Coordinates of C-alpha atoms in Angstrom, one line a residue:
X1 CA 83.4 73.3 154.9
X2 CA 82.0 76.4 156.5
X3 CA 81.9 79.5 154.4
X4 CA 84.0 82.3 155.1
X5 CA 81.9 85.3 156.4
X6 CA 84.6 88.0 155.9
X7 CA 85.9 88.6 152.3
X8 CA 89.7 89.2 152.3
X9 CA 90.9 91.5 149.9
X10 CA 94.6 91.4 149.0
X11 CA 95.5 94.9 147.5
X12 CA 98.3 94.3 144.9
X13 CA 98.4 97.9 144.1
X14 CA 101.8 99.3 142.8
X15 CA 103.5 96.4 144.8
X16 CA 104.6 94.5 140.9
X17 CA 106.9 97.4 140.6
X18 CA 106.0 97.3 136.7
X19 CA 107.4 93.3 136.3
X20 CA 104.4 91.1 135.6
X21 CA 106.1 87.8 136.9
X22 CA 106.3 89.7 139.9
X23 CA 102.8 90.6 140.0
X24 CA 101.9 87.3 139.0
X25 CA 103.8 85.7 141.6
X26 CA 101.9 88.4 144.4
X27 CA 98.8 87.1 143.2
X28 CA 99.8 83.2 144.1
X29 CA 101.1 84.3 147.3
X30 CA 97.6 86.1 147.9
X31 CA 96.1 82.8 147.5
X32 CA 97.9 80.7 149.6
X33 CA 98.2 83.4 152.5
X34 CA 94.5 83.2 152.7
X35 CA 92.9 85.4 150.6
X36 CA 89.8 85.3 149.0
X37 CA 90.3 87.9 146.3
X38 CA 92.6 90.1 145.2
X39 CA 92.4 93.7 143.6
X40 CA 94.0 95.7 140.9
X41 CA 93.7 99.1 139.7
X42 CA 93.1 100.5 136.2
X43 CA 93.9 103.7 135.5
X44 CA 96.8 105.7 133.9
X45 CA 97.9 109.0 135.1
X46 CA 96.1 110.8 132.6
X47 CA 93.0 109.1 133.6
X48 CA 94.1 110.9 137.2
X49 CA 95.9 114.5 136.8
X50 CA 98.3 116.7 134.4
X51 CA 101.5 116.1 133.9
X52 CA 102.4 119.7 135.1
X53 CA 105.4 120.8 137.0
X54 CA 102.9 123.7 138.7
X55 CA 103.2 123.6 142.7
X56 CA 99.6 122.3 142.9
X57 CA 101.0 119.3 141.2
X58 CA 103.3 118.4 143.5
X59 CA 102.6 116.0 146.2
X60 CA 102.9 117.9 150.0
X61 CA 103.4 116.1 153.1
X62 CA 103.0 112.4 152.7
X63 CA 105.2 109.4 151.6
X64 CA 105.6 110.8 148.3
X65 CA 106.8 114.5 149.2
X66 CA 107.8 116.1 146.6
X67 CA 106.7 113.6 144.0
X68 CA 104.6 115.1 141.3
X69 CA 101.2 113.4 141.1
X70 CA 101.5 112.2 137.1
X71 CA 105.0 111.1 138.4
X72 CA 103.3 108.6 141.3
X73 CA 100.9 107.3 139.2
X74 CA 102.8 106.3 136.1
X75 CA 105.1 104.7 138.4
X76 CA 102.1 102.7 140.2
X77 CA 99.7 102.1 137.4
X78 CA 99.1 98.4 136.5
X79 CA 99.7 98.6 132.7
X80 CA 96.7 97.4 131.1
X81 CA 97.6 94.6 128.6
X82 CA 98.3 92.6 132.0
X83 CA 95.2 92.7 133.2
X84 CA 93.7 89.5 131.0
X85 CA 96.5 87.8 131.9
X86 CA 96.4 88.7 135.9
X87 CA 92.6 88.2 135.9
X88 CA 92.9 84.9 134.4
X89 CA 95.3 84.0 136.7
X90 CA 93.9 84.5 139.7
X91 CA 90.8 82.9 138.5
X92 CA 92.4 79.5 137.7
X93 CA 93.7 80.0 141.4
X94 CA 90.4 80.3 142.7
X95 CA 90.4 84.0 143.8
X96 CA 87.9 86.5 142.9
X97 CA 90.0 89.3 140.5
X98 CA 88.2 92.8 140.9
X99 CA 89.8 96.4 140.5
X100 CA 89.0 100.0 141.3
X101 CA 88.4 101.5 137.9
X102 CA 89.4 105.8 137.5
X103 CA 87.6 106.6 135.2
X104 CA 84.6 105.5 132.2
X105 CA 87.3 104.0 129.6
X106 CA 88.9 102.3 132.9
X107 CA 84.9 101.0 133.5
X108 CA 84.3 100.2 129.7
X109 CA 87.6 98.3 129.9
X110 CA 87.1 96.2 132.9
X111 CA 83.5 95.5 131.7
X112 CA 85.4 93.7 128.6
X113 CA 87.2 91.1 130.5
X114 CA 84.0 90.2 133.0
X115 CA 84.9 92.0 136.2
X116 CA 82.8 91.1 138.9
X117 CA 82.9 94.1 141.7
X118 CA 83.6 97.0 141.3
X119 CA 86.0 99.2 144.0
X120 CA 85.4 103.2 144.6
X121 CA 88.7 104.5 145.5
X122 CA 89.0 107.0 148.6
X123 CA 89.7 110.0 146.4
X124 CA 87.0 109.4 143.6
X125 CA 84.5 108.7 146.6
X126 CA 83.1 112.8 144.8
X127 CA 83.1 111.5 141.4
X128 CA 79.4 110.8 141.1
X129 CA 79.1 110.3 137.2
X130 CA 82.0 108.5 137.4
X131 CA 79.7 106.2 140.3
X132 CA 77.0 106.6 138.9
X133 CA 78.3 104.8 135.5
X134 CA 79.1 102.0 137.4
X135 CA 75.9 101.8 139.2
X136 CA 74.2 101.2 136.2
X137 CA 76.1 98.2 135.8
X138 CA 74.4 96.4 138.8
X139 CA 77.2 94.6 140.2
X140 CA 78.6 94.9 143.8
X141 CA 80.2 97.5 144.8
X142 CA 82.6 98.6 147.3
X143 CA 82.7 102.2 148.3
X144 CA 85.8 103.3 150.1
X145 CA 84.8 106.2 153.1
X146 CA 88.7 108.2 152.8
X147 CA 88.2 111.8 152.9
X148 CA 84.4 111.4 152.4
X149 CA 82.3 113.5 154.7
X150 CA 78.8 112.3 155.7
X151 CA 77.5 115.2 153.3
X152 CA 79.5 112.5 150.7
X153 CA 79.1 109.6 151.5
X154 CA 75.3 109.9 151.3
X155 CA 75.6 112.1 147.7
X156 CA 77.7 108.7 146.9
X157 CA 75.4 106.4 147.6
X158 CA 72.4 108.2 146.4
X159 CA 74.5 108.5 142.7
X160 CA 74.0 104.3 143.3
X161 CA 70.8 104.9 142.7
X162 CA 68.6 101.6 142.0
X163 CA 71.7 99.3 142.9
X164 CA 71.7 98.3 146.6
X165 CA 74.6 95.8 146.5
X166 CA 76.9 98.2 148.2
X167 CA 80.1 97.8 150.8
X168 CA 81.2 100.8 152.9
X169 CA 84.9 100.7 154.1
X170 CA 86.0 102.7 157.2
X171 CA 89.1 103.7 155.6
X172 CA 91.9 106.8 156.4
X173 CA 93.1 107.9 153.5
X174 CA 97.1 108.4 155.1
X175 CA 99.6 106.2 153.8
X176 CA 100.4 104.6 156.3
X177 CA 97.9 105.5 158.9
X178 CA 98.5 105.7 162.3
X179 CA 96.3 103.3 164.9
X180 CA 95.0 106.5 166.6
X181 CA 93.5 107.7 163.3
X182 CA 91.6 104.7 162.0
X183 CA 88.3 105.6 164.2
X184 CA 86.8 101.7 163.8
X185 CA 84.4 102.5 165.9
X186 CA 83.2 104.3 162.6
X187 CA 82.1 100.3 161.2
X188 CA 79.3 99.9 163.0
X189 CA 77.8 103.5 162.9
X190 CA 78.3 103.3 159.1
X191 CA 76.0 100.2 158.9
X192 CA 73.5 102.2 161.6
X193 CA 73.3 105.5 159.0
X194 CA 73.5 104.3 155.8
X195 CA 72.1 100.4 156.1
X196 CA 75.0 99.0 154.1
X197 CA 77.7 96.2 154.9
X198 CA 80.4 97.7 155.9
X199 CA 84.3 96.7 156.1
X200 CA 87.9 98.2 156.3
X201 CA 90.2 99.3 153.8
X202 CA 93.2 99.0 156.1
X203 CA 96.6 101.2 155.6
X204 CA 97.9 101.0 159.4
X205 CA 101.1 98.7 159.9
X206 CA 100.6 95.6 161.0
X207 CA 97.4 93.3 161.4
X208 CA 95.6 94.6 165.1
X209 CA 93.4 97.3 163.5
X210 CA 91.7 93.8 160.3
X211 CA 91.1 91.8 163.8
X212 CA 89.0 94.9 165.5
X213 CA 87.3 95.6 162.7
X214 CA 86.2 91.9 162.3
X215 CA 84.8 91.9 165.8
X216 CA 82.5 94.8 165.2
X217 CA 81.1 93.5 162.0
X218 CA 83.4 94.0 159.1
X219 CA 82.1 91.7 156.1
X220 CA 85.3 92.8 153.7
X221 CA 88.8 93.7 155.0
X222 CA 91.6 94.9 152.4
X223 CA 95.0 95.0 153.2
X224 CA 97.7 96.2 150.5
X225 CA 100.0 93.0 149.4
X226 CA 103.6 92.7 148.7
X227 CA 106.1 89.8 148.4
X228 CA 108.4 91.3 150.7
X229 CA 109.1 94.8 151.5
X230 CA 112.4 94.8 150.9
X231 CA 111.9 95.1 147.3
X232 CA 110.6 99.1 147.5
X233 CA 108.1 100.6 145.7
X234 CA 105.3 103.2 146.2
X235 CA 103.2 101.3 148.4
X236 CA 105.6 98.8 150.0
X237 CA 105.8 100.9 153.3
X238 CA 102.6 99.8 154.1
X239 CA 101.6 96.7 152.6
X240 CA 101.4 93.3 154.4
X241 CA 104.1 90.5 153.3
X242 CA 102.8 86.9 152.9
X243 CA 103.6 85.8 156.1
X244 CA 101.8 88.6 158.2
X245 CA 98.7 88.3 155.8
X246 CA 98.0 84.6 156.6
X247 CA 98.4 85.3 160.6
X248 CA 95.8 88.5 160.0
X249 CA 94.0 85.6 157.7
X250 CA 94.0 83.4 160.3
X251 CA 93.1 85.6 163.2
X252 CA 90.3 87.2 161.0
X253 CA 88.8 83.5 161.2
X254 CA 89.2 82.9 164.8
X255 CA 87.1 86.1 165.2
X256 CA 84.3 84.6 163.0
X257 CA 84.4 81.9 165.1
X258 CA 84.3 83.6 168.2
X259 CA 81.4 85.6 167.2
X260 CA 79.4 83.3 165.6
X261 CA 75.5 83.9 165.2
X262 CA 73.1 85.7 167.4
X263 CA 71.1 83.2 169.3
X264 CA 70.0 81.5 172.2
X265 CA 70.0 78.0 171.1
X266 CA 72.9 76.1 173.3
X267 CA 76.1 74.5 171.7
X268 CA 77.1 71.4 172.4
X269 CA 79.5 72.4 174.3
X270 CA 77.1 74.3 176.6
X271 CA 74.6 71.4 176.5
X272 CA 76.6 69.3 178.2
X273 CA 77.7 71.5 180.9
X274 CA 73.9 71.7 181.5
X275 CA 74.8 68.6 183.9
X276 CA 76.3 70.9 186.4
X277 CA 73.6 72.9 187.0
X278 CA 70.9 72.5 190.1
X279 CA 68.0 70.3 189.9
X280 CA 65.7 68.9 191.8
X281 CA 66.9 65.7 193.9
X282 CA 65.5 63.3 196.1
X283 CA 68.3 63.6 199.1
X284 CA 66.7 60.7 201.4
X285 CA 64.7 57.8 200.7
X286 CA 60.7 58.2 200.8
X287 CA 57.3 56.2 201.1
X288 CA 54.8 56.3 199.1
X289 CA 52.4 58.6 200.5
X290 CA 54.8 60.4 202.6
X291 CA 55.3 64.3 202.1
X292 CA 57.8 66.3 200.5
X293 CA 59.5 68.3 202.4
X294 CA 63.2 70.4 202.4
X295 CA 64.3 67.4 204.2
X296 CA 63.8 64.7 201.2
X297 CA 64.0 66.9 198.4
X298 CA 66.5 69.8 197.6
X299 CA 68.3 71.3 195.1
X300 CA 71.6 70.1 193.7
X301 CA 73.8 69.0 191.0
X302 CA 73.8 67.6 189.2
X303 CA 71.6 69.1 186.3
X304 CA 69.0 65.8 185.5
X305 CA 65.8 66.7 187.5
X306 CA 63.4 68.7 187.6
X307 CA 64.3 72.9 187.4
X308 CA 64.5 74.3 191.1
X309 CA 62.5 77.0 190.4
X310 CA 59.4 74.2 191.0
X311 CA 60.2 73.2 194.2
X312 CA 57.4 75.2 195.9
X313 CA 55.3 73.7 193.7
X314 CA 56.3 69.8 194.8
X315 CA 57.1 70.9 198.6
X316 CA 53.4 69.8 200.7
X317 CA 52.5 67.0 198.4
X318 CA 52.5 63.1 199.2
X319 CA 55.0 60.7 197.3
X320 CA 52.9 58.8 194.3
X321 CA 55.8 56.1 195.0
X322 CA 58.4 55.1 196.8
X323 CA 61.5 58.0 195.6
X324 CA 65.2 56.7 196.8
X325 CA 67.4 58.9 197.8
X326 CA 70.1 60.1 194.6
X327 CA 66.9 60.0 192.1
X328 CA 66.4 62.8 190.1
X329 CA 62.5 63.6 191.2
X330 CA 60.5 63.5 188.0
X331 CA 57.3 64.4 186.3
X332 CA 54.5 62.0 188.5
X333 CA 56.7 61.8 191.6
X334 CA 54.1 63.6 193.9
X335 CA 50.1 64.3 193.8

Protein backbone atom coordinates (compact mmCIF):
# COMPACT_ATOMS: atom_id res chain seq x y z
CA UNK A 1 0.00 0.00 0.00
CA UNK A 2 1.55 3.26 -0.85
CA UNK A 3 2.35 5.61 1.94
CA UNK A 4 0.56 8.61 2.51
CA UNK A 5 2.83 11.69 1.82
CA UNK A 6 0.62 14.26 3.58
CA UNK A 7 0.02 13.91 7.33
CA UNK A 8 -3.65 14.68 8.23
CA UNK A 9 -4.03 16.28 11.39
CA UNK A 10 -7.58 16.21 12.97
CA UNK A 11 -7.67 19.05 15.58
CA UNK A 12 -10.17 17.88 18.35
CA UNK A 13 -9.62 21.10 20.24
CA UNK A 14 -12.52 22.33 22.45
CA UNK A 15 -14.88 20.27 20.14
CA UNK A 16 -15.60 17.34 23.38
CA UNK A 17 -17.44 20.14 25.01
CA UNK A 18 -15.94 18.81 28.47
CA UNK A 19 -17.74 15.05 27.88
CA UNK A 20 -15.01 12.52 27.39
CA UNK A 21 -17.32 9.86 25.46
CA UNK A 22 -17.72 12.60 23.28
CA UNK A 23 -14.23 13.22 22.78
CA UNK A 24 -13.60 9.77 22.57
CA UNK A 25 -16.08 9.16 20.06
CA UNK A 26 -14.36 12.46 17.84
CA UNK A 27 -11.30 10.56 17.97
CA UNK A 28 -12.96 7.26 16.22
CA UNK A 29 -14.57 9.39 13.76
CA UNK A 30 -11.00 10.98 13.04
CA UNK A 31 -9.94 7.65 12.12
CA UNK A 32 -12.31 6.47 9.99
CA UNK A 33 -12.73 9.95 8.03
CA UNK A 34 -9.20 9.57 7.08
CA UNK A 35 -6.95 10.79 9.42
CA UNK A 36 -3.65 9.96 10.23
CA UNK A 37 -3.36 11.63 13.62
CA UNK A 38 -5.13 13.60 15.74
CA UNK A 39 -4.23 16.45 18.24
CA UNK A 40 -5.10 17.71 21.65
CA UNK A 41 -4.10 20.48 23.72
CA UNK A 42 -2.75 20.74 27.26
CA UNK A 43 -3.07 23.57 29.01
CA UNK A 44 -5.32 25.18 31.73
CA UNK A 45 -6.21 28.77 31.74
CA UNK A 46 -3.79 29.57 34.28
CA UNK A 47 -1.09 28.06 32.23
CA UNK A 48 -2.51 30.97 29.61
CA UNK A 49 -3.81 34.36 31.33
CA UNK A 50 -5.43 35.91 34.72
CA UNK A 51 -8.59 35.36 35.67
CA UNK A 52 -9.18 39.33 35.70
CA UNK A 53 -12.22 41.15 34.86
CA UNK A 54 -9.68 44.18 33.61
CA UNK A 55 -10.68 45.40 29.87
CA UNK A 56 -7.30 43.94 28.59
CA UNK A 57 -8.86 40.62 29.66
CA UNK A 58 -11.53 40.74 27.63
CA UNK A 59 -11.59 39.27 24.27
CA UNK A 60 -12.35 42.23 21.35
CA UNK A 61 -13.55 41.48 18.03
CA UNK A 62 -13.59 37.90 17.25
CA UNK A 63 -15.93 34.81 17.85
CA UNK A 64 -15.66 35.23 21.40
CA UNK A 65 -16.43 39.06 21.84
CA UNK A 66 -16.79 39.89 24.97
CA UNK A 67 -15.64 36.56 26.50
CA UNK A 68 -12.89 36.98 29.04
CA UNK A 69 -9.75 35.08 28.08
CA UNK A 70 -9.63 32.72 31.52
CA UNK A 71 -13.38 32.33 30.62
CA UNK A 72 -12.53 30.75 26.90
CA UNK A 73 -10.01 28.66 28.01
CA UNK A 74 -11.44 26.88 31.00
CA UNK A 75 -14.35 26.33 28.81
CA UNK A 76 -11.98 24.75 25.94
CA UNK A 77 -9.24 23.06 27.89
CA UNK A 78 -9.01 19.29 27.63
CA UNK A 79 -8.91 18.34 31.28
CA UNK A 80 -5.87 16.47 31.90
CA UNK A 81 -6.69 13.11 33.59
CA UNK A 82 -8.20 12.32 29.99
CA UNK A 83 -5.43 12.53 28.23
CA UNK A 84 -3.97 8.72 29.07
CA UNK A 85 -7.10 7.62 28.27
CA UNK A 86 -7.49 9.67 24.78
CA UNK A 87 -3.87 8.91 23.94
CA UNK A 88 -4.40 5.31 24.40
CA UNK A 89 -7.24 5.41 22.51
CA UNK A 90 -6.23 6.66 19.52
CA UNK A 91 -3.26 4.56 19.54
CA UNK A 92 -5.12 1.26 19.63
CA UNK A 93 -6.99 2.93 16.65
CA UNK A 94 -3.91 3.35 14.85
CA UNK A 95 -3.63 7.22 14.85
CA UNK A 96 -0.66 9.08 15.93
CA UNK A 97 -1.92 11.21 19.41
CA UNK A 98 0.23 14.47 19.74
CA UNK A 99 -0.81 17.87 21.44
CA UNK A 100 0.34 21.51 21.61
CA UNK A 101 1.63 21.85 25.11
CA UNK A 102 1.35 25.79 26.90
CA UNK A 103 3.60 25.77 28.97
CA UNK A 104 6.86 23.52 30.83
CA UNK A 105 4.43 21.52 33.32
CA UNK A 106 2.11 21.03 30.09
CA UNK A 107 5.78 19.71 28.42
CA UNK A 108 6.80 17.74 31.63
CA UNK A 109 3.36 16.18 31.51
CA UNK A 110 3.05 15.08 27.98
CA UNK A 111 6.69 13.78 28.19
CA UNK A 112 5.12 11.26 30.93
CA UNK A 113 2.66 9.60 28.74
CA UNK A 114 5.23 9.25 25.53
CA UNK A 115 4.08 12.01 23.26
CA UNK A 116 5.55 11.83 20.05
CA UNK A 117 5.46 15.50 18.28
CA UNK A 118 5.16 18.26 19.71
CA UNK A 119 2.74 21.36 18.23
CA UNK A 120 3.76 25.31 18.68
CA UNK A 121 0.49 27.06 18.92
CA UNK A 122 0.07 30.43 16.74
CA UNK A 123 0.14 32.60 19.80
CA UNK A 124 3.18 30.93 21.74
CA UNK A 125 5.04 31.05 18.31
CA UNK A 126 7.20 34.21 20.87
CA UNK A 127 7.63 31.93 23.65
CA UNK A 128 11.15 30.92 23.03
CA UNK A 129 12.01 29.24 26.43
CA UNK A 130 8.97 27.77 26.30
CA UNK A 131 10.38 26.32 22.52
CA UNK A 132 13.30 26.07 23.41
CA UNK A 133 12.38 23.45 26.30
CA UNK A 134 10.89 21.43 23.92
CA UNK A 135 13.73 21.51 21.45
CA UNK A 136 15.83 19.91 23.84
CA UNK A 137 13.56 17.05 23.63
CA UNK A 138 14.49 16.15 20.05
CA UNK A 139 11.35 15.15 18.68
CA UNK A 140 9.38 16.59 15.75
CA UNK A 141 7.98 19.53 15.87
CA UNK A 142 5.45 21.47 14.32
CA UNK A 143 5.64 25.26 14.46
CA UNK A 144 2.47 27.09 13.61
CA UNK A 145 3.33 30.66 11.54
CA UNK A 146 -0.18 32.76 13.10
CA UNK A 147 0.80 36.17 13.98
CA UNK A 148 4.53 35.36 13.61
CA UNK A 149 6.53 37.94 11.62
CA UNK A 150 9.60 36.76 9.66
CA UNK A 151 11.64 38.68 12.49
CA UNK A 152 9.78 35.53 14.58
CA UNK A 153 9.58 32.99 12.90
CA UNK A 154 13.41 32.91 12.38
CA UNK A 155 13.94 33.86 16.47
CA UNK A 156 11.58 30.63 16.69
CA UNK A 157 13.49 28.48 14.88
CA UNK A 158 16.85 29.57 15.96
CA UNK A 159 15.38 28.80 19.93
CA UNK A 160 15.21 25.02 18.07
CA UNK A 161 18.54 25.13 18.14
CA UNK A 162 20.35 21.65 17.36
CA UNK A 163 16.87 20.00 16.54
CA UNK A 164 16.12 20.20 12.79
CA UNK A 165 13.00 17.95 12.69
CA UNK A 166 10.83 20.99 12.20
CA UNK A 167 7.13 21.62 10.31
CA UNK A 168 6.17 25.24 9.46
CA UNK A 169 2.32 25.82 9.02
CA UNK A 170 1.03 28.71 6.92
CA UNK A 171 -1.67 29.48 9.27
CA UNK A 172 -4.11 32.82 9.93
CA UNK A 173 -4.65 33.08 13.26
CA UNK A 174 -8.73 34.32 12.68
CA UNK A 175 -11.29 32.05 13.73
CA UNK A 176 -12.67 31.35 11.13
CA UNK A 177 -10.53 32.89 8.41
CA UNK A 178 -11.60 34.14 5.42
CA UNK A 179 -10.20 32.54 1.82
CA UNK A 180 -8.82 35.91 0.95
CA UNK A 181 -6.65 35.93 4.13
CA UNK A 182 -4.99 32.51 4.06
CA UNK A 183 -1.99 33.87 1.58
CA UNK A 184 -0.99 29.90 0.55
CA UNK A 185 1.19 31.13 -1.61
CA UNK A 186 3.05 31.70 1.72
CA UNK A 187 3.86 27.44 1.70
CA UNK A 188 6.29 27.41 -0.69
CA UNK A 189 8.24 30.64 0.16
CA UNK A 190 8.28 29.26 3.79
CA UNK A 191 10.20 26.16 2.59
CA UNK A 192 12.44 28.62 0.18
CA UNK A 193 13.55 30.94 3.49
CA UNK A 194 13.71 28.82 6.24
CA UNK A 195 14.44 25.20 4.51
CA UNK A 196 11.83 23.45 6.56
CA UNK A 197 8.66 21.27 5.53
CA UNK A 198 6.01 23.12 5.54
CA UNK A 199 2.02 22.60 5.81
CA UNK A 200 -1.28 24.31 6.78
CA UNK A 201 -2.99 24.78 9.90
CA UNK A 202 -6.35 25.46 8.22
CA UNK A 203 -9.27 27.63 10.03
CA UNK A 204 -11.17 28.72 6.67
CA UNK A 205 -14.68 26.96 6.15
CA UNK A 206 -14.77 24.27 4.14
CA UNK A 207 -12.08 22.00 2.47
CA UNK A 208 -10.72 24.21 -1.01
CA UNK A 209 -7.94 26.10 0.88
CA UNK A 210 -6.22 21.71 2.55
CA UNK A 211 -6.50 20.85 -1.45
CA UNK A 212 -4.34 24.12 -2.57
CA UNK A 213 -2.06 23.84 -0.06
CA UNK A 214 -1.44 20.12 -1.04
CA UNK A 215 -0.67 21.12 -4.52
CA UNK A 216 2.10 23.48 -3.54
CA UNK A 217 3.77 21.15 -1.27
CA UNK A 218 2.13 20.87 2.02
CA UNK A 219 3.58 17.65 3.93
CA UNK A 220 0.92 18.22 7.18
CA UNK A 221 -2.59 19.73 6.89
CA UNK A 222 -4.70 20.27 10.23
CA UNK A 223 -8.17 20.93 10.12
CA UNK A 224 -10.19 21.43 13.60
CA UNK A 225 -12.74 18.19 14.11
CA UNK A 226 -16.11 18.04 15.37
CA UNK A 227 -18.90 15.38 15.35
CA UNK A 228 -21.36 17.64 14.03
CA UNK A 229 -21.63 21.30 14.49
CA UNK A 230 -24.78 21.36 15.66
CA UNK A 231 -23.65 20.49 19.04
CA UNK A 232 -21.92 24.24 19.80
CA UNK A 233 -19.02 24.88 21.41
CA UNK A 234 -15.98 27.31 21.14
CA UNK A 235 -14.52 26.05 18.06
CA UNK A 236 -17.51 24.38 16.31
CA UNK A 237 -17.91 27.33 13.90
CA UNK A 238 -15.06 26.35 12.20
CA UNK A 239 -14.27 22.84 12.52
CA UNK A 240 -14.89 20.13 9.74
CA UNK A 241 -17.66 17.34 10.58
CA UNK A 242 -16.83 13.78 9.63
CA UNK A 243 -18.32 13.72 6.43
CA UNK A 244 -16.44 16.93 4.96
CA UNK A 245 -13.08 15.63 6.46
CA UNK A 246 -13.02 12.37 4.58
CA UNK A 247 -14.01 14.28 1.13
CA UNK A 248 -10.96 16.93 2.03
CA UNK A 249 -9.14 13.36 2.99
CA UNK A 250 -9.85 12.04 -0.03
CA UNK A 251 -9.23 14.98 -2.33
CA UNK A 252 -5.83 15.54 -0.39
CA UNK A 253 -4.89 11.99 -1.87
CA UNK A 254 -6.00 12.54 -5.37
CA UNK A 255 -3.56 15.53 -5.20
CA UNK A 256 -0.71 13.23 -4.13
CA UNK A 257 -1.45 11.34 -6.91
CA UNK A 258 -1.60 13.94 -9.25
CA UNK A 259 1.63 15.29 -8.37
CA UNK A 260 3.53 12.48 -7.85
CA UNK A 261 7.42 12.63 -8.14
CA UNK A 262 9.70 14.84 -10.14
CA UNK A 263 11.01 12.86 -13.00
CA UNK A 264 11.37 12.06 -16.43
CA UNK A 265 11.06 8.37 -16.43
CA UNK A 266 7.64 7.51 -18.44
CA UNK A 267 4.55 5.76 -16.81
CA UNK A 268 3.12 3.11 -18.16
CA UNK A 269 0.51 4.79 -19.26
CA UNK A 270 2.79 7.18 -21.26
CA UNK A 271 4.82 4.14 -22.56
CA UNK A 272 2.37 2.88 -24.34
CA UNK A 273 1.15 5.89 -26.04
CA UNK A 274 4.73 5.97 -27.29
CA UNK A 275 3.02 3.80 -30.22
CA UNK A 276 1.53 6.87 -31.65
CA UNK A 277 4.36 8.74 -32.09
CA UNK A 278 6.38 9.12 -35.65
CA UNK A 279 8.93 6.81 -36.71
CA UNK A 280 10.70 5.82 -39.34
CA UNK A 281 8.77 3.57 -41.97
CA UNK A 282 9.44 1.81 -44.98
CA UNK A 283 6.30 3.32 -47.20
CA UNK A 284 7.11 1.18 -50.48
CA UNK A 285 8.77 -2.02 -51.04
CA UNK A 286 12.66 -1.84 -51.82
CA UNK A 287 15.76 -3.92 -53.40
CA UNK A 288 18.50 -4.70 -51.95
CA UNK A 289 20.97 -2.26 -53.06
CA UNK A 290 18.50 0.35 -54.04
CA UNK A 291 18.54 3.84 -52.33
CA UNK A 292 16.64 5.46 -49.77
CA UNK A 293 14.92 8.14 -50.65
CA UNK A 294 11.60 10.34 -49.27
CA UNK A 295 9.85 8.17 -51.59
CA UNK A 296 10.50 4.68 -49.67
CA UNK A 297 11.01 5.85 -46.45
CA UNK A 298 9.14 8.53 -44.32
CA UNK A 299 7.92 9.38 -41.17
CA UNK A 300 4.77 8.06 -39.61
CA UNK A 301 2.91 6.37 -36.90
CA UNK A 302 3.03 4.39 -35.64
CA UNK A 303 5.83 4.81 -32.98
CA UNK A 304 8.11 1.24 -33.66
CA UNK A 305 10.98 2.45 -35.94
CA UNK A 306 13.58 4.20 -35.88
CA UNK A 307 13.34 8.21 -34.27
CA UNK A 308 12.76 10.61 -37.32
CA UNK A 309 15.17 12.88 -36.23
CA UNK A 310 17.66 10.18 -38.26
CA UNK A 311 16.24 10.27 -41.35
CA UNK A 312 18.98 12.51 -42.96
CA UNK A 313 21.18 10.25 -41.76
CA UNK A 314 19.52 6.91 -43.74
CA UNK A 315 18.31 9.16 -46.76
CA UNK A 316 21.39 8.54 -49.78
CA UNK A 317 22.27 5.07 -48.64
CA UNK A 318 21.61 1.67 -50.49
CA UNK A 319 19.19 -1.05 -48.98
CA UNK A 320 21.48 -3.96 -47.14
CA UNK A 321 18.17 -6.08 -47.97
CA UNK A 322 15.17 -6.21 -49.44
CA UNK A 323 12.75 -3.63 -46.82
CA UNK A 324 8.75 -4.18 -47.64
CA UNK A 325 6.74 -1.65 -47.52
CA UNK A 326 4.79 -1.25 -43.59
CA UNK A 327 8.32 -2.41 -41.97
CA UNK A 328 9.52 -0.38 -39.35
CA UNK A 329 13.27 0.39 -40.95
CA UNK A 330 15.67 -0.84 -38.38
CA UNK A 331 19.23 -0.78 -37.12
CA UNK A 332 21.27 -2.56 -40.40
CA UNK A 333 18.57 -1.64 -42.99
CA UNK A 334 20.98 0.58 -45.07
CA UNK A 335 25.05 0.90 -45.57
Amino acid sequence: MKKDKIFLVAELSANHNQNKQLALDTIKAAKDSGANAVKLQTYTPDCLTLDSDLEDFKIKGTLWNGKKFYELYKEAMTPWEWHKELFEYAQELGLVCFSSPFSKEGVDFLESLGNPIYKIASFEMVDLELIAYIAQLNKPMVLSKGIATQEEIKDALCACGANQNITLLQCTSAYPATLESANLSLIPKLRQDFNVKVGLSDHTLGITAPIVAASLGATMIEKHFILDRSLGGVDSAFSLEPSEFAQMAQAVREVESLLGTPTYELSAESKKGRAFMRSLYVVQDVKKGSVLTRDCVRSIRPGYGLAPKRITEVLGKKAKHDLKRGNPLREGDWE
